[in-house]
Amino acid sequence: MKHYDVEIDPAQGTLSLFSPKHCPGKVVYWTKSGYVVLPMSVVSDGHIEVRVTVDGKKVTALLDTGAVSSIVSLGAVKALGITEKSPDLKPILDKDARYQWYDYPFKSLDFDGITVTTPQLQVVSDNFLPRGTDMLIGVSILRRLHLYVAYDEEKLYITPATAN
């Protein structure tokens, strides 16, 4: 899909393809209430990589429309003072015997001004995510956003899913 721009609108249940031949920055047509533009890169497996903020800590995240859950590594949240001994970090059943999974009540996930409050994020032990990646953002978060991926511009345009 790198040869097109891609709009993902979970509220409407649509994915639309657009020509990348447009005026740079002139793609958000669905709202007049404002939007955020994040620099992005495409990693070798085709996922989009962006920087986001979890409870005040900047992390590197991959967008994955094929993942139901959103996860963050234990190593990334240690900078927030969260460790295996944190009382709010609740172990959940191992999905894979090699890794430990936890639930934690995060307060916010911020896309440089578009904030998802009380994001559903699971914490997973280190080395589960690809090297250099702190977080994977799946449908549990993406459904709360409206996205426009401008591959040629290397920019991700974001509004809340309810923006109109």
CSV table of C-alpha atoms in Angstrom, one decimal:
chain,number,residue,atom,x,y,z
A,1,MET,CA,0.0,0.0,0.0
A,2,LYS,CA,3.0,2.3,0.1
A,3,HIS,CA,2.1,3.5,-3.4
A,4,TYR,CA,-1.1,5.1,-2.0
A,5,ASP,CA,-2.2,7.2,0.9
A,6,VAL,CA,-4.4,5.3,3.3
A,7,GLU,CA,-7.2,6.6,5.4
A,8,ILE,CA,-8.4,4.4,8.3
A,9,ASP,CA,-11.7,5.4,9.8
A,10,PRO,CA,-12.7,2.8,12.4
A,11,ALA,CA,-15.9,4.7,13.4
A,12,GLN,CA,-17.3,4.2,9.9
A,13,GLY,CA,-15.5,0.8,9.4
A,14,THR,CA,-13.7,2.0,6.3
A,15,LEU,CA,-10.3,1.9,4.8
A,16,SER,CA,-9.8,4.2,1.8
A,17,LEU,CA,-7.0,4.5,-0.7
A,18,PHE,CA,-6.0,7.9,-2.2
A,19,SER,CA,-3.5,9.1,-4.7
A,20,PRO,CA,-0.4,10.5,-3.0
A,21,LYS,CA,-0.4,13.3,-5.6
A,22,HIS,CA,-1.9,16.1,-3.5
A,23,CYS,CA,-0.7,19.3,-1.9
A,24,PRO,CA,1.3,18.4,1.2
A,25,GLY,CA,-0.6,18.8,4.4
A,26,LYS,CA,-4.0,19.1,2.6
A,27,VAL,CA,-5.5,15.7,3.4
A,28,VAL,CA,-7.7,16.0,6.5
A,29,TYR,CA,-11.1,16.6,4.9
A,30,TRP,CA,-13.3,15.1,7.6
A,31,THR,CA,-13.0,17.7,10.3
A,32,LYS,CA,-12.4,21.4,10.8
A,33,SER,CA,-11.7,21.0,14.5
A,34,GLY,CA,-8.0,20.4,14.1
A,35,TYR,CA,-5.7,17.5,13.8
A,36,VAL,CA,-2.2,16.3,14.7
A,37,VAL,CA,0.6,15.5,12.2
A,38,LEU,CA,3.3,13.0,13.4
A,39,PRO,CA,6.5,12.2,11.5
A,40,MET,CA,6.5,8.5,10.7
A,41,SER,CA,8.8,5.9,9.2
A,42,VAL,CA,8.1,2.5,7.7
A,43,VAL,CA,10.1,-0.3,9.2
A,44,SER,CA,11.4,-3.3,7.2
A,45,ASP,CA,8.2,-5.4,7.9
A,46,GLY,CA,6.0,-2.6,6.6
A,47,HIS,CA,4.7,-1.4,10.0
A,48,ILE,CA,4.5,2.4,10.6
A,49,GLU,CA,6.7,3.6,13.4
A,50,VAL,CA,5.9,6.8,15.4
A,51,ARG,CA,6.8,8.4,18.7
A,52,VAL,CA,4.0,8.7,21.3
A,53,THR,CA,3.8,9.5,25.0
A,54,VAL,CA,2.5,7.0,27.6
A,55,ASP,CA,1.8,8.6,31.0
A,56,GLY,CA,4.4,11.3,30.3
A,57,LYS,CA,7.1,9.1,28.8
A,58,LYS,CA,8.1,9.2,25.1
A,59,VAL,CA,8.2,5.7,23.5
A,60,THR,CA,8.7,4.3,20.0
A,61,ALA,CA,5.5,2.6,18.8
A,62,LEU,CA,4.5,0.4,15.8
A,63,LEU,CA,1.0,0.6,14.4
A,64,ASP,CA,-0.5,-2.8,13.8
A,65,THR,CA,-4.0,-3.0,12.4
A,66,GLY,CA,-3.8,-6.8,12.6
A,67,ALA,CA,-3.3,-6.8,16.4
A,68,VAL,CA,-6.3,-6.7,18.6
A,69,SER,CA,-4.4,-5.7,21.8
A,70,SER,CA,-2.0,-2.9,22.4
A,71,ILE,CA,1.1,-3.7,24.4
A,72,VAL,CA,4.1,-1.9,25.9
A,73,SER,CA,7.3,-3.5,27.1
A,74,LEU,CA,8.2,-3.7,30.7
A,75,GLY,CA,11.5,-2.1,30.0
A,76,ALA,CA,9.8,1.0,28.5
A,77,VAL,CA,7.5,1.5,31.5
A,78,LYS,CA,10.3,1.1,34.1
A,79,ALA,CA,11.1,4.7,33.3
A,80,LEU,CA,7.7,5.5,34.8
A,81,GLY,CA,8.7,3.7,38.0
A,82,ILE,CA,6.6,0.6,37.1
A,83,THR,CA,8.3,-2.7,38.0
A,84,GLU,CA,7.3,-6.3,38.5
A,85,LYS,CA,6.8,-5.3,42.2
A,86,SER,CA,4.4,-2.4,41.5
A,87,PRO,CA,1.1,-3.0,43.3
A,88,ASP,CA,-1.0,-1.9,40.3
A,89,LEU,CA,0.8,-4.2,37.9
A,90,LYS,CA,-1.4,-7.3,37.8
A,91,PRO,CA,-0.1,-10.5,36.2
A,92,ILE,CA,-2.4,-12.2,33.8
A,93,LEU,CA,-2.3,-15.7,32.4
A,94,ASP,CA,0.8,-16.4,30.2
A,95,LYS,CA,-0.2,-16.4,26.6
A,96,ASP,CA,3.2,-17.8,25.7
A,97,ALA,CA,5.3,-19.6,28.3
A,98,ARG,CA,8.4,-17.5,27.3
A,99,TYR,CA,6.8,-14.1,28.3
A,100,GLN,CA,4.9,-12.7,31.2
A,101,TRP,CA,1.9,-10.4,30.6
A,102,TYR,CA,0.4,-7.8,32.9
A,103,ASP,CA,-2.5,-5.4,33.2
A,104,TYR,CA,-1.8,-1.9,34.4
A,105,PRO,CA,-4.1,1.2,34.8
A,106,PHE,CA,-2.4,3.6,32.4
A,107,LYS,CA,-3.8,7.2,32.4
A,108,SER,CA,-3.0,8.4,28.9
A,109,LEU,CA,-1.5,7.7,25.5
A,110,ASP,CA,-0.8,11.0,23.7
A,111,PHE,CA,-0.2,11.4,20.0
A,112,ASP,CA,1.4,14.9,20.3
A,113,GLY,CA,-2.0,16.5,21.2
A,114,ILE,CA,-4.6,13.8,20.5
A,115,THR,CA,-4.9,12.0,23.8
A,116,VAL,CA,-6.5,8.6,24.4
A,117,THR,CA,-7.5,8.4,28.1
A,118,THR,CA,-7.3,5.2,30.1
A,119,PRO,CA,-5.8,3.3,27.1
A,120,GLN,CA,-6.1,-0.5,27.2
A,121,LEU,CA,-2.5,-1.4,27.2
A,122,GLN,CA,-1.0,-4.7,28.4
A,123,VAL,CA,2.6,-4.8,29.7
A,124,VAL,CA,4.7,-7.6,28.4
A,125,SER,CA,8.1,-8.8,29.4
A,126,ASP,CA,11.1,-7.5,27.5
A,127,ASN,CA,12.3,-9.1,24.2
A,128,PHE,CA,8.7,-9.8,23.0
A,129,LEU,CA,8.6,-6.7,20.8
A,130,PRO,CA,11.1,-6.2,17.9
A,131,ARG,CA,14.4,-4.6,19.0
A,132,GLY,CA,14.1,-0.8,19.3
A,133,THR,CA,10.3,-0.9,19.7
A,134,ASP,CA,8.8,0.0,23.0
A,135,MET,CA,5.1,-0.5,22.1
A,136,LEU,CA,2.7,-2.0,19.6
A,137,ILE,CA,-0.5,-0.1,19.0
A,138,GLY,CA,-3.3,-2.4,18.0
A,139,VAL,CA,-7.0,-2.1,17.4
A,140,SER,CA,-7.8,-1.5,21.1
A,141,ILE,CA,-6.3,2.0,20.6
A,142,LEU,CA,-6.6,2.6,16.8
A,143,ARG,CA,-10.4,2.3,17.0
A,144,ARG,CA,-10.4,5.5,19.0
A,145,LEU,CA,-8.6,7.4,16.2
A,146,HIS,CA,-9.1,8.5,12.6
A,147,LEU,CA,-5.9,8.1,10.7
A,148,TYR,CA,-4.5,9.3,7.3
A,149,VAL,CA,-1.2,7.7,6.3
A,150,ALA,CA,0.7,9.9,3.8
A,151,TYR,CA,3.6,7.5,2.8
A,152,ASP,CA,5.3,9.9,0.4
A,153,GLU,CA,5.2,12.8,3.0
A,154,GLU,CA,6.3,10.3,5.8
A,155,LYS,CA,3.5,11.8,7.9
A,156,LEU,CA,0.6,10.4,9.9
A,157,TYR,CA,-2.4,12.7,10.3
A,158,ILE,CA,-4.6,11.9,13.4
A,159,THR,CA,-7.9,13.1,14.8
A,160,PRO,CA,-10.2,11.5,17.4
A,161,ALA,CA,-12.5,8.9,15.8
A,162,THR,CA,-15.4,11.1,16.6
A,163,ALA,CA,-14.1,14.3,14.9
A,164,ASN,CA,-16.3,15.7,12.2
